[in-house]
Coordinates of C-alpha atoms in Angstrom, one line a residue:
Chain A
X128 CA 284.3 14.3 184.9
X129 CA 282.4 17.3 186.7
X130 CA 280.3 17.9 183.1
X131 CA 279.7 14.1 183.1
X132 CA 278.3 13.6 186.1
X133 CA 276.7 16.9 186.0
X134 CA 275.0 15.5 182.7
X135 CA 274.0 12.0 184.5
X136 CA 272.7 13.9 187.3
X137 CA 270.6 15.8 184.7
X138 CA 269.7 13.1 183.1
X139 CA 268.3 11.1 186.3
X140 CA 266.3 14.3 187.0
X141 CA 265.0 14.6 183.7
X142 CA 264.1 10.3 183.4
X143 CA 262.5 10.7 187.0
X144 CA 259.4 12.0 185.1
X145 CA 260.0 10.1 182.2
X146 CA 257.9 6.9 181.6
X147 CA 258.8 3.9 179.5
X148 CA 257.0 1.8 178.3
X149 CA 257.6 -1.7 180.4
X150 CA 254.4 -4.0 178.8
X151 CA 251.8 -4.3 176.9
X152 CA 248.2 -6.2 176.3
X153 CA 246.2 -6.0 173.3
X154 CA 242.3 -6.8 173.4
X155 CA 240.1 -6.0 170.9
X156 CA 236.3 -6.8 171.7
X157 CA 233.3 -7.3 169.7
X158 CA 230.5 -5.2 170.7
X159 CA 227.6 -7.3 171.1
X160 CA 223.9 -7.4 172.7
X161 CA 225.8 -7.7 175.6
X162 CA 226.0 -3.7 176.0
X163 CA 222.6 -2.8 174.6
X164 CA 222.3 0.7 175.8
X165 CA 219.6 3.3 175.2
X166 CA 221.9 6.8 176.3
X167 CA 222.3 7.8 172.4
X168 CA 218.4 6.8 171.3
X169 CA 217.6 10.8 172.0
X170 CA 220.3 11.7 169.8
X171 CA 219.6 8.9 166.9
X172 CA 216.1 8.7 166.6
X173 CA 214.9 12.2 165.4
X174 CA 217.3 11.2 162.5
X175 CA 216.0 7.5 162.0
X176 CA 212.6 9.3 162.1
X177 CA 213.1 11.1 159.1
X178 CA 215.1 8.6 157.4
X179 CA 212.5 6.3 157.4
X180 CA 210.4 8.5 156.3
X181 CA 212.4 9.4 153.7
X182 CA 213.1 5.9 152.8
X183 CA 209.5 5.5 152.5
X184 CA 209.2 7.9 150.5
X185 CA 207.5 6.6 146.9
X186 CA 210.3 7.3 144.0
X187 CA 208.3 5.7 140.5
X188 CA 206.4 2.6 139.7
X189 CA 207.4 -0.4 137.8
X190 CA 204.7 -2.2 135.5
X191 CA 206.9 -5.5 135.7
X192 CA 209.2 -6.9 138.6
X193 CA 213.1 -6.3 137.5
X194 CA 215.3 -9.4 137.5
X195 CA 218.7 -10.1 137.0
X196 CA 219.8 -13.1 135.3
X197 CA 223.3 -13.6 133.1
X198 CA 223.9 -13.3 130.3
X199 CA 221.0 -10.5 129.9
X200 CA 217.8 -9.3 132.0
X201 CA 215.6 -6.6 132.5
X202 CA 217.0 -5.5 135.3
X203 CA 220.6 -5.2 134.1
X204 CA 219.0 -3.6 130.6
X205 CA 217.3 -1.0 133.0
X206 CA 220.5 -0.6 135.0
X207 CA 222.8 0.4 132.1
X208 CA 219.9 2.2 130.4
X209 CA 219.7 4.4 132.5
X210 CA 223.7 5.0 133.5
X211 CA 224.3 5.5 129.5
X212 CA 221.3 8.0 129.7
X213 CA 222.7 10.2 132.7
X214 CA 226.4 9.7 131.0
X215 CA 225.1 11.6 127.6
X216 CA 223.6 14.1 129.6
X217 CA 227.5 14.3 132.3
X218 CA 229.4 14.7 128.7
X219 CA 226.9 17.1 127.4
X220 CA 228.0 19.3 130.0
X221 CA 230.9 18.4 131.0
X222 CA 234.0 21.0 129.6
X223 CA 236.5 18.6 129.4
X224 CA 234.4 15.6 127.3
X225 CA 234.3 16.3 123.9
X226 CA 230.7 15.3 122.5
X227 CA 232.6 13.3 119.8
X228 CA 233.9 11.0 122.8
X229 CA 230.8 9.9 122.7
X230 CA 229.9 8.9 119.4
X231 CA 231.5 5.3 120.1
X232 CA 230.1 4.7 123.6
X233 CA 228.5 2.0 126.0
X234 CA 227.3 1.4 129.5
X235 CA 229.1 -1.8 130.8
X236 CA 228.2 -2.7 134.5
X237 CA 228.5 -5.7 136.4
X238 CA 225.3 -7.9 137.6
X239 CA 227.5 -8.4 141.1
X240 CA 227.0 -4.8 142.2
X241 CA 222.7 -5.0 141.2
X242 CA 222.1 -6.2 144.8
X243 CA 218.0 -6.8 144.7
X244 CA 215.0 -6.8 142.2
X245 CA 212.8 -3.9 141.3
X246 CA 209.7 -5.0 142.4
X247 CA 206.4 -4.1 140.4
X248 CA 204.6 -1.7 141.9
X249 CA 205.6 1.4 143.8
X250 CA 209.1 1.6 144.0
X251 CA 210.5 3.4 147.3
X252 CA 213.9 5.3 148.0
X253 CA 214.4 2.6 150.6
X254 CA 214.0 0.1 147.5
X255 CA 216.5 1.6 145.6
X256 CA 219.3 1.9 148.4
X257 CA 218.2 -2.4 148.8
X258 CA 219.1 -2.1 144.6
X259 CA 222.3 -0.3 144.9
X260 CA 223.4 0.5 148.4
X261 CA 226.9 0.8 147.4
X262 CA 228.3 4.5 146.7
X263 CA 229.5 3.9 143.4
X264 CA 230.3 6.7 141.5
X265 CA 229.4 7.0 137.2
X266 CA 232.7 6.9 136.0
X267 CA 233.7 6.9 132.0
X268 CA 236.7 5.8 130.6
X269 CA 238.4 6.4 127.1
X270 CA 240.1 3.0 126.0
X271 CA 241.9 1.4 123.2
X272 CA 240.3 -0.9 120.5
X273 CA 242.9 -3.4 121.8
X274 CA 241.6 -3.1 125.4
X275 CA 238.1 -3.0 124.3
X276 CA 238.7 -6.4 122.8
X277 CA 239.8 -7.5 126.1
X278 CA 236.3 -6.6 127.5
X279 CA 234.8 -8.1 125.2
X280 CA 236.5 -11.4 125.4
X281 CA 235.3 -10.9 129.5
X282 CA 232.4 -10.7 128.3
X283 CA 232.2 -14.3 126.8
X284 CA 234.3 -15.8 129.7
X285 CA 232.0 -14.3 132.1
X286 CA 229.1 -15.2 130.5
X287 CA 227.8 -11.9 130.3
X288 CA 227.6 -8.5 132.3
X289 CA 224.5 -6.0 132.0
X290 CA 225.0 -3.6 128.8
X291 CA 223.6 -0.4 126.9
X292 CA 223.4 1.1 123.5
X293 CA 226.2 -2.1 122.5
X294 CA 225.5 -5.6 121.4
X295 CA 227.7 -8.8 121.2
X296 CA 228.1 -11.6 119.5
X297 CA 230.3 -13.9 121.3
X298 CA 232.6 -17.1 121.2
X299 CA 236.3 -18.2 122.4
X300 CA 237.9 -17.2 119.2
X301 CA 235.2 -14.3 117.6
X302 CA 234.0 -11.5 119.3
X303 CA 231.7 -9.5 117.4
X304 CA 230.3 -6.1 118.5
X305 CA 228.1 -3.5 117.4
X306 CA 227.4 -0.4 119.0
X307 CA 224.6 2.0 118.8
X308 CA 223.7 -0.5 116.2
X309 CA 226.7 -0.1 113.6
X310 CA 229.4 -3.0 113.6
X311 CA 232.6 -1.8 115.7
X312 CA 235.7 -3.3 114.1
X313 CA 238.3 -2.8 117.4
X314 CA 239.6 -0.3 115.2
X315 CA 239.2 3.4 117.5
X316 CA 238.8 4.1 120.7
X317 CA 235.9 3.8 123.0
X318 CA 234.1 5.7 125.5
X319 CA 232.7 2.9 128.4
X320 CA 230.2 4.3 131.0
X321 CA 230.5 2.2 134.1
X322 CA 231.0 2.4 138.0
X323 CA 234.2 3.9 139.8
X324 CA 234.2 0.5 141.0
X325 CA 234.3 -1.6 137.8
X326 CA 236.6 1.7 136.5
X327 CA 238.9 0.8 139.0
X328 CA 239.7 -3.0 137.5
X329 CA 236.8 -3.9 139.8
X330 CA 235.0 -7.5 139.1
X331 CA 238.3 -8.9 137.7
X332 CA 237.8 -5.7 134.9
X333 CA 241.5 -5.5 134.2
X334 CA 241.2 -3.8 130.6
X335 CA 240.3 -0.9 132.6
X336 CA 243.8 -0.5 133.6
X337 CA 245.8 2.4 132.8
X338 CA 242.8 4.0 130.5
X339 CA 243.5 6.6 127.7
X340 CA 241.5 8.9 130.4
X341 CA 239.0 8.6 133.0
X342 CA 236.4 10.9 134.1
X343 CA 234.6 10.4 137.9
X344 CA 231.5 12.6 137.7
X345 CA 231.3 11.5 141.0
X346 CA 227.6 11.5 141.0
X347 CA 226.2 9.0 143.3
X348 CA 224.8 5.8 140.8
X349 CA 221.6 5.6 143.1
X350 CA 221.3 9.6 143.0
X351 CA 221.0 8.5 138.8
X352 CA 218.8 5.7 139.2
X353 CA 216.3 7.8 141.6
X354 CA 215.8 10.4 139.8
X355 CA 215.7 8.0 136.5
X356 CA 213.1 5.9 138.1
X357 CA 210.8 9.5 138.7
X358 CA 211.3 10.4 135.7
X359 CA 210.4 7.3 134.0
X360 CA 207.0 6.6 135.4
X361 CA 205.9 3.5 135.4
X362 CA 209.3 1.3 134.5
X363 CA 209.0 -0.4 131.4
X364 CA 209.5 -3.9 130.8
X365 CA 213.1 -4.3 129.7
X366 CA 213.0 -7.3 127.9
X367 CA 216.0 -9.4 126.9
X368 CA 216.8 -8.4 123.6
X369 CA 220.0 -10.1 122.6
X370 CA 222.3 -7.8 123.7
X371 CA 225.0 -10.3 124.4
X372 CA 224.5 -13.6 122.9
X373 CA 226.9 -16.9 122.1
X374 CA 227.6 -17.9 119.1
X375 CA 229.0 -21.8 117.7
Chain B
X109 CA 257.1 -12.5 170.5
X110 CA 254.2 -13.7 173.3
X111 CA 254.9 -12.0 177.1
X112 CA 256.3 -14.7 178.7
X113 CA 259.2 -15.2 176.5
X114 CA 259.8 -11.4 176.5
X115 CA 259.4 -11.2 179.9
X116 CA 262.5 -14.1 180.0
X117 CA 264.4 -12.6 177.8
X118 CA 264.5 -9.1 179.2
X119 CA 265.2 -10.8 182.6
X120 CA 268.8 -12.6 181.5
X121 CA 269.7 -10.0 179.0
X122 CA 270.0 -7.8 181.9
X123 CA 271.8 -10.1 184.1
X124 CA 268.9 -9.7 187.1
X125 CA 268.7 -6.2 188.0
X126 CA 265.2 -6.4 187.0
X127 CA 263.2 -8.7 189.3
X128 CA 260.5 -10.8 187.4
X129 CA 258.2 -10.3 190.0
X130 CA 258.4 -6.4 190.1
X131 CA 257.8 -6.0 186.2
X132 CA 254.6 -9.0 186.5
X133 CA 253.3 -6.5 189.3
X134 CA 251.6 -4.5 186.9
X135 CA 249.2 -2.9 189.7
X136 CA 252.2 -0.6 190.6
X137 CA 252.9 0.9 187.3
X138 CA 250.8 3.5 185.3
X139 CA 248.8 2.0 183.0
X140 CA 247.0 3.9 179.9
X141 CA 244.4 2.3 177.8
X142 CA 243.9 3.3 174.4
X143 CA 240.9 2.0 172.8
X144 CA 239.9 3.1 169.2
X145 CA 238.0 2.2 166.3
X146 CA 238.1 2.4 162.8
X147 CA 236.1 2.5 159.2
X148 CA 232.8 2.8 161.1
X149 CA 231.3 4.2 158.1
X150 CA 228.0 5.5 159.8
X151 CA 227.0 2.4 160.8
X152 CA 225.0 3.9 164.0
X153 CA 222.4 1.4 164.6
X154 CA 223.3 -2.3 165.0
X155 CA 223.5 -4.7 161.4
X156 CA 219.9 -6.3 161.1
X157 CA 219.3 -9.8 163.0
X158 CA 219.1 -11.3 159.3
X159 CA 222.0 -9.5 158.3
X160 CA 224.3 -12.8 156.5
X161 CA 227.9 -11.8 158.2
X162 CA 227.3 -9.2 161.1
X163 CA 223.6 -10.3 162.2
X164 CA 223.1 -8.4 165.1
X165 CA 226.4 -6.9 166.0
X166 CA 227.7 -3.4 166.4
X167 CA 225.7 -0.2 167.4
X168 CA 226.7 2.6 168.8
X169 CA 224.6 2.5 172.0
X170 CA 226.6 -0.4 172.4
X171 CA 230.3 0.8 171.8
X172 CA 228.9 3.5 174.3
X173 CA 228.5 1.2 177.1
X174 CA 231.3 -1.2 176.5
X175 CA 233.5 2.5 176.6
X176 CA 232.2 3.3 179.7
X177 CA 232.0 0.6 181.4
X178 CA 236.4 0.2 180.3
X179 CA 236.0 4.0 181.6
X180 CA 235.0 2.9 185.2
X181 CA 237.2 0.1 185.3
X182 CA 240.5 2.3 184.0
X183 CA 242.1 5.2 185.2
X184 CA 244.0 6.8 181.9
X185 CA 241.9 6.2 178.9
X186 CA 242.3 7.5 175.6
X187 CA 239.5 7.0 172.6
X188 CA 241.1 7.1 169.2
X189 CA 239.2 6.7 165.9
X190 CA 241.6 6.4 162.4
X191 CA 239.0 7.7 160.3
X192 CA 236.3 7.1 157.5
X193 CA 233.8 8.0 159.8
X194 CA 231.2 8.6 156.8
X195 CA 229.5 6.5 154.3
X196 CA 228.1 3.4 154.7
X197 CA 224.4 4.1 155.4
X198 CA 221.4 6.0 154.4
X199 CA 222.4 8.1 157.4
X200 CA 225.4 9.8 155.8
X201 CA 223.7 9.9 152.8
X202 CA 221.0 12.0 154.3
X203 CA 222.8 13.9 156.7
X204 CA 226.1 14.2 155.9
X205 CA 227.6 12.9 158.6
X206 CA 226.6 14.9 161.2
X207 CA 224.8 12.4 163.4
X208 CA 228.1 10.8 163.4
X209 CA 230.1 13.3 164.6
X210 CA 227.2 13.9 167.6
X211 CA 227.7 10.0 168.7
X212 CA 231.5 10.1 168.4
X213 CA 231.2 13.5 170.8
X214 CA 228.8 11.5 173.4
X215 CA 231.6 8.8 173.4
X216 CA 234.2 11.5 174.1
X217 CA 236.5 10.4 171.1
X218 CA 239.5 12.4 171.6
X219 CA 240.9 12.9 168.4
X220 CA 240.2 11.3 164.8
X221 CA 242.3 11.5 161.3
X222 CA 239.9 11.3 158.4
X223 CA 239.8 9.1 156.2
X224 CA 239.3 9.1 152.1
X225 CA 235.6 8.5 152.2
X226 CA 235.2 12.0 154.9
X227 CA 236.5 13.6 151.8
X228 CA 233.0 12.0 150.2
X229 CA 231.1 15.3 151.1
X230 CA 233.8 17.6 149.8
X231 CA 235.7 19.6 151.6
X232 CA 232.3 21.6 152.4
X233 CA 230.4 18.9 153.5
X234 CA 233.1 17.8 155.4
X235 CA 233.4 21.1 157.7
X236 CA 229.3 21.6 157.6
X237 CA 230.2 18.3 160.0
X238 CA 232.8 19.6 161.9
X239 CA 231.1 21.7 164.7
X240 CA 229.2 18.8 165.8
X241 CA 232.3 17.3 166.6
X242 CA 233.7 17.9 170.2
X243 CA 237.1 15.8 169.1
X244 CA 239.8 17.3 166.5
X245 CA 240.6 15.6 163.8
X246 CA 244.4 14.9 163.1
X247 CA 245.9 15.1 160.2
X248 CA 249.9 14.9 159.8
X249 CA 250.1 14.8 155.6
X250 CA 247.4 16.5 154.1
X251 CA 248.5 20.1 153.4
X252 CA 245.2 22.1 153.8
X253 CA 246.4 25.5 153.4
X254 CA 245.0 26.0 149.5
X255 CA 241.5 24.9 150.7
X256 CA 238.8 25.8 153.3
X257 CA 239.6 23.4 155.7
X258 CA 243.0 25.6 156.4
X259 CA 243.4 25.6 160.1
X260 CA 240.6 23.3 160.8
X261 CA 242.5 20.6 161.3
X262 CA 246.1 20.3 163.5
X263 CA 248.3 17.5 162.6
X264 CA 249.2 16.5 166.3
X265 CA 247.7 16.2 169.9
X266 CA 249.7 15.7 173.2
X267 CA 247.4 14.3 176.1
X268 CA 248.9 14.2 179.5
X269 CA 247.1 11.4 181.2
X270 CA 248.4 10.8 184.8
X271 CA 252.5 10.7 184.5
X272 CA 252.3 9.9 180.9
X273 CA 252.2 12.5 177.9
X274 CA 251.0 10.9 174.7
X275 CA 251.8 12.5 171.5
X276 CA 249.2 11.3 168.6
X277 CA 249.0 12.3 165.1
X278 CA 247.3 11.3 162.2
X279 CA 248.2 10.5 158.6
X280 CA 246.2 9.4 155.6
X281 CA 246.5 7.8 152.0
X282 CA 246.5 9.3 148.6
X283 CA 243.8 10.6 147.6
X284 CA 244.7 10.7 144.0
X285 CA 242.4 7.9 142.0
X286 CA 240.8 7.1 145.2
X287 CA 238.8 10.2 145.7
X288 CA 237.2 13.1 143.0
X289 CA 239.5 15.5 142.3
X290 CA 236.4 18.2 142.4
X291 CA 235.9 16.3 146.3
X292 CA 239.0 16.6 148.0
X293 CA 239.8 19.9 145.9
X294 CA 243.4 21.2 146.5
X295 CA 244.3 19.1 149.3
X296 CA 247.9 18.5 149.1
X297 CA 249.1 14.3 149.7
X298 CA 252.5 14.5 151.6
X299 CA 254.5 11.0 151.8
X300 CA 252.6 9.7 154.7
X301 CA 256.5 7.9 155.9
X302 CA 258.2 11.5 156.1
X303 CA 255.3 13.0 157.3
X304 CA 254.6 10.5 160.0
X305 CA 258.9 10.2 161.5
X306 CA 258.9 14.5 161.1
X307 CA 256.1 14.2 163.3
X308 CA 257.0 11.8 165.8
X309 CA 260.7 13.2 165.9
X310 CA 258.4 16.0 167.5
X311 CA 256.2 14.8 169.8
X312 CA 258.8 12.2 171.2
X313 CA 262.1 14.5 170.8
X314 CA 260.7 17.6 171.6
X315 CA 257.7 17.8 173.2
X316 CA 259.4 15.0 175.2
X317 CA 255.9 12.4 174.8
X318 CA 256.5 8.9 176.6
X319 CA 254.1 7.6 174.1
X320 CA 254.0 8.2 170.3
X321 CA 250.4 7.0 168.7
X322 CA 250.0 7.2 165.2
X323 CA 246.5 7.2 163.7
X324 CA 246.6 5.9 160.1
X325 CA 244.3 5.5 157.5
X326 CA 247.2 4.3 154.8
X327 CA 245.5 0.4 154.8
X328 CA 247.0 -2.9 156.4
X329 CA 248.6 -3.4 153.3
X330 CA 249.6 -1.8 150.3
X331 CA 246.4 -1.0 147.5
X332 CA 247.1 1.8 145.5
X333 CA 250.9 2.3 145.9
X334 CA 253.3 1.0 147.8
X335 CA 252.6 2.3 151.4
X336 CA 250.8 0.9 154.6
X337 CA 251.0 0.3 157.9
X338 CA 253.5 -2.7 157.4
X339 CA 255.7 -0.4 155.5
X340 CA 255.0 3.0 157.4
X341 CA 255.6 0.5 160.7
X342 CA 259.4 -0.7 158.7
X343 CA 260.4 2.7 157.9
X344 CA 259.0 4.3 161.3
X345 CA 261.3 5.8 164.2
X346 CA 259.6 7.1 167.4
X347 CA 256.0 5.7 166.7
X348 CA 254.9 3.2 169.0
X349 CA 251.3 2.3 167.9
X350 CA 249.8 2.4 164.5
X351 CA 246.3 2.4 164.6
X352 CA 244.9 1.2 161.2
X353 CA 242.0 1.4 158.9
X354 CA 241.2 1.9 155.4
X355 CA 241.8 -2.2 154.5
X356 CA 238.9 -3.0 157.1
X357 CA 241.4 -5.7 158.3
X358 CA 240.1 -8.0 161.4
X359 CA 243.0 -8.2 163.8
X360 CA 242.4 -10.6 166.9
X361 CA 245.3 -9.0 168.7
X362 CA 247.8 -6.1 167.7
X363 CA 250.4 -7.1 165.9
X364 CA 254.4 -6.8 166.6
X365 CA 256.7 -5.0 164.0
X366 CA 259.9 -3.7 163.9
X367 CA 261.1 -0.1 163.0
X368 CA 263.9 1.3 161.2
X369 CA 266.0 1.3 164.5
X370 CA 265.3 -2.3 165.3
X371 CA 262.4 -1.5 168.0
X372 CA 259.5 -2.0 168.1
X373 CA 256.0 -1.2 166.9
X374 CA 252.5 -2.1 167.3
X375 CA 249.9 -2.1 165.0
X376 CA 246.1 -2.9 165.7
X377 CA 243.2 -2.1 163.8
X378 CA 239.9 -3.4 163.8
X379 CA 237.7 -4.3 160.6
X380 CA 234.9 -1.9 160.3
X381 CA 231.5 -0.6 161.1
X382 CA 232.0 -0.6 164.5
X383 CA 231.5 -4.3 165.5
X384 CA 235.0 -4.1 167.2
X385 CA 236.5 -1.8 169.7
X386 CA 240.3 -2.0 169.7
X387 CA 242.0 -1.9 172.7
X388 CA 246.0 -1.6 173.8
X389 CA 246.9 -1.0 177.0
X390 CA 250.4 0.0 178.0
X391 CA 252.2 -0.4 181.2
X392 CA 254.8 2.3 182.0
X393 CA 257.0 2.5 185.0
X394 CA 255.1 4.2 187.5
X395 CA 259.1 4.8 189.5
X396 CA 260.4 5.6 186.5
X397 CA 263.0 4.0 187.2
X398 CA 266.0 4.6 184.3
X399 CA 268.4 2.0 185.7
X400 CA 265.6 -0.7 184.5
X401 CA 264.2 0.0 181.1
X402 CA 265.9 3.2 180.0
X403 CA 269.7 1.4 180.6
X404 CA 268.6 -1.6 178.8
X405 CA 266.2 0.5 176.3
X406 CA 268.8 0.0 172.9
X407 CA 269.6 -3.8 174.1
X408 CA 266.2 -5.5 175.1
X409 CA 264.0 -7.4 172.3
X410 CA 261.0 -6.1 173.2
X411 CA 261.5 -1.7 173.3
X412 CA 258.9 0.3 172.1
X413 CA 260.4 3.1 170.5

C-alpha cells in the first residue's frame, strides 16, 4: 500500500510538469499578395541578378523555328537527335555499358515533356529552361524484343512520340521497325535512350517496367540539349522525315 | 471526428469531471503552433501573374510575413519544413541550393528532413549547402556513417517551448530507383516504420516529450513501395503529427488517423512550392492536471498518442 501510494504520489509529481495534449486546430493558409514583403529582396536579388543574366545568356542559333506536332516534327527529331547523340557518347565511356548494347539502339521521348518551341534566331539559356524546365535525367534501358513490341504498338495507339536513329511503320495489327536503317524483327534485345521520367513507366510507358537493366547517367537532359545546341551552330531544319508513319 | 462531437464525447465518457466550459477555455492552456511547409522546391520568387495554376501565388517574402506576423500573434511557435528544399527553378540549378537554405535561415526554420530531390546535388553539393543553413536537418532512417555527410545530420530534436518539450524527427523514402546511385552514394535506407516508432519510443519514453512530431518525406500515399504517411500513421506508436511531403498533396485541414494502439494521429501536409503554410496548433493543459486527460488518456476517442 505504502509503495502504491508512494508510486501515485510520484506519479502526480512527475504529470505536474507533464502536458497533454487536450485540442487541436488545423489551418493551413495560402500565401498570397496579401503578405508582399520586401525583408528577403537583399538576400534574393544578387542571385536573380546573375540568373538573369545567365538566363540571358545566348546558347546557339536556330535557322528555322522548332515545332512540335504528332506523329513527327522538327522539334521532337531535334529532341531525340540530340539525346541519342549524348547517349553514344554516356556508353562510350561508361564501364558498365558494353559498346555492343548499343548496336540495337534508339532515342524514344515523349512530345508531353517538350514544353515550348525553339524559336529561330538566337536561342538563350532562359529559352531552353522554357523547352525543358523539368530535371529529367538521360536514362537508357536494356529491354526485351517482346517489350519493345509493346512500345511500338504505343507508338501507333498514341499516335506517335518523338524518335531517333529508329523508324516505324505502323497499324493495329503490324508494327514494322527498322533501326539505324536495318529491319528489326522483335527478335533481341534493345537499348532505348529516353528520360528517367518516361524510364520510370512515365506517359503511360509501361513496357518500361521491370527492364533487363537501366542505366541513369543522371545528366541533366537540358545540361545535353545546351551544350548540343553550342555545339551545333546554327540548328538545322529537322524536317519530318517519316520516322513514324501509318500504314492501311 | 469534427471538435464538437469530440468535445461531447470526451465529456460523457468521463461521466463530468471535465467541465465543457474549462476545456473550450482554450486561453488558459499552453498553446504551441507548429507551422511548416513542404516540397518548396526553390521556388523563392512568387509563380508569374500568367502562370495557368499558381498565377501569382507563393514567394518567400511572403511566407516571411505571414510567419511573422503568426510570430507576433503566438507565443510557442515552431517552423518545421519535411524536405525537398531543392529543385524546381533555375535558382537551384545555378546555385545549388544555397539561396535556399539563406531564406529558410531568415525564416528561422527550426529543423528540416531532406528530401529525395536534396540528394540532387550529391551528397557534396548537398553539404556545400549546409552552412548556409542556421536549422539542422533531421534525419531518423538514412544511415550516413559510410558517406560525408556522417555526423552532419542528427536524427532527432527536442524543443522546449514554454511547459511543453517537443520531440521531432525526421524520416525519408527510398532512395533506390528514385535517386542516382552515384547521387546519394552509400547512404543506407532504413524501414522508415521502425525507424520512425524506435525514435519516438525515445523522445516520448525517454526524453519524456509531451509532443512527438514526425517530419516525413515518405509521400501521402504509397509510390514506389508500400509505405506512406497513411501506413507509417497505422503502424505508428508515440507520433502525434506527421508532417508530409514528397506526393505534393493539397490538404485543406490535417487529417485524423489512428495508430497501432488505437490513438490518434495527425497528418498535414501542404502541396508544394510554397503557396501554402501548414499550420497545427495544439492545446495542452496548462494545470496539467492528470485527473482530466491523463486518467481518461487509454479511454477517450480523441488521444493523441
Amino acid at each position: 500500500m505504502k509503495l502504491l501510494l508512494g508510486a501515485l504520489l510520484f506519479l502526480t509529481i512527475a504529470s505536474c510538469g507533464t502536458k497533454k495534449v487536450v485540442d487541436y486546430d488545423g489551418a493551413n493558409t495560402e500565401i498570397t499578395s496579401d503578405y508582399e514583403d520586401s525583408s528577403l529582396d537583399s538576400i534574393i536579388s544578387p542571385y536573380t541578378k546573375e540568373m538573369e543574366d545567365k538566363m540571358n545568356e545566348v546558347t546557339g542559333q536556330a535557322s528555322v523555328t522548332l515545332e512540335k506536332q504528332d506523329p513527327e516534327s522538327p522539334l521532337g527529331n531535334f529532341a531525340a537527335d540530340a539525346m541519342y547523340e549524348a547517349a553514344l557518347v554516356y556508353a562510350k565511356n561508361s564501364s558498365e555499358i558494353d559498346t555492343s548494347d548499343m548496336k540495337k539502339s534508339l532515342c524514344l521521348l515523349n512530345f508531353g515533356g517538350l514544353r515550348a518551341p525553339i524559336l529561330e534566331g538566337d536561342i538563350t539559356v532562359g529559352n531552353v529552361f522554357e523547352f525543358m524546365p523539368f530535371d529529367n535525367t538521360l536514362t537508357l534501358v536494356k529491354i526485351s524484343a517482346e517489350k519493345a513490341k509493346e512500345m511500338a504498338y504505343y507508338l501507333f495507339e498514341k499516335h506517335g512520340q518523338p524518335v531517333s536513329n529508329a523508324k516505324f511503320q505502323l497499324s493495329s495489327d503490324k508494327q514494322l521497325m527498322w533501326i539505324g536503317g536495318e529491319p528489326y524483327n522483335y527478335d533481341e534485345d534493345i537499348m532505348v535512350v529516353t528520360s528517367d521520367y518516361l524510364a520510370n513507366g512515365g506517359d503511360k510507358m509501361s513496357f518500361f517496367k521491370d527492364p533487363i537493366i537501366k542505366w541513369d547517367s543522371g545528366i541533366l537532359m537540358r545540361d545535353i540539349y545546351i551544350d548540343y545546341i553550342d555545339a551545333n551552330r546554327p540548328l538545322g531544319e529537322y524536317a519530318v522525315e517519316d520516322r513514324i508513319t501509318f500504314i492501311k | 471526428m469534427d471538435r464538437r462531437r469530440f468535445l461531447t464525447t470526451v465529456a460523457t465518457g468521463t461521466l463530468g469531471i471535465i467541465s465543457l466550459s474549462s476545456l473550450k477555455d482554450k486561453e488558459k492552456m499552453q498553446k504551441i503552433t507548429i507551422l511548416h511547409t513542404n516540397d518548396t522546391h526553390s521556388h523563392i520568387d512568387p509563380f508569374p501573374e500568367n502562370h495557368r495554376k499558381y498565377p501569382n501565388k507563393g514567394g518567400v517574402g511572403r511566407r516571411k510575413r505571414l510567419i511573422e506576423k503568426i510570430r507576433s500573434e503566438e507565443e510557442q511557435v515552431l517552423l518545421l519544413d519535411s524536405g525537398d528544399i531543392f529543385q524546381g527553378t533555375p535558382y537551384f540549378n545555378m546555385y545549388g541550393g544555397e539561396l535556399e537554405m539563406k531564406v529558410m535561415s531568415a525564416m528561422k526554420y527550426d529543423a528540416a528532413t531532406m528530401g529525395n530531390h536534396d540528394f540532387d546535388g550529391g551528397i557534396d553539393g548537398f553539404i556545400r549547402a549546409m552552412p548556409h543553413a542556421t536549422f539542422p536537418f533531421l534525419c531518423a532512417n538514412y544511415n550516413f556513417d559510410n558517406t560525408e555527410l556522417k555526423n552532419k545530420t542528427i536524427p532527432f530534436k527536442v524543443f522546449q517551448k514554454g511547459g511543453v518539450k517537443i520531440g521531432v524527427f525526421g524520416v525519408g523514402v527510398e532512395l533506390d530507383g528514385l535517386v542516382p546511385k552515384h547521387l546519394y552514394k552509400d547512404t543506407v535506407y532504413q524501414n522508415p516504420v521502425e525507424k520512425a516508432n524506435e525514435t519516438a519510443n525515445i523522445l516520448k519514453n525517454e526524453l519524456g516529450c509531451n509532443l512527438v512530431v514526425c517530419l516525413s518525406h515518405l509521400g501521402n500515399v504509397a509510390r514506389l513501395n508500400d509505405m506512406s504517411d497513411k501506413v507509417l500513421a497505422a503502424e505508428s506508436k508515440n507520433i502525434d503529427l506527421i508532417i508530409g511531403a514528397h506526393t505534393h498533396t493539397f490538404m485543406d485541414k490535417p487529417e485524423m488517423h489512428k495508430n497501432k494502439e488505437g490513438k490518434s494521429v495527425l497528418v498535414n501536409q501542404v502541396g508544394w512550392a510554397g503557396l501554402i503554410l501548414g499550420r497545427v496548433d495544439f492545446y495542452f493543459d496548462r494545470k496539467g492536471n492528470p485527473d482530466v486527460w491523463a486518467s481518461n488518456w487509454m479511454h477517450t476517442t480523441y488521444d493523441i498518442a
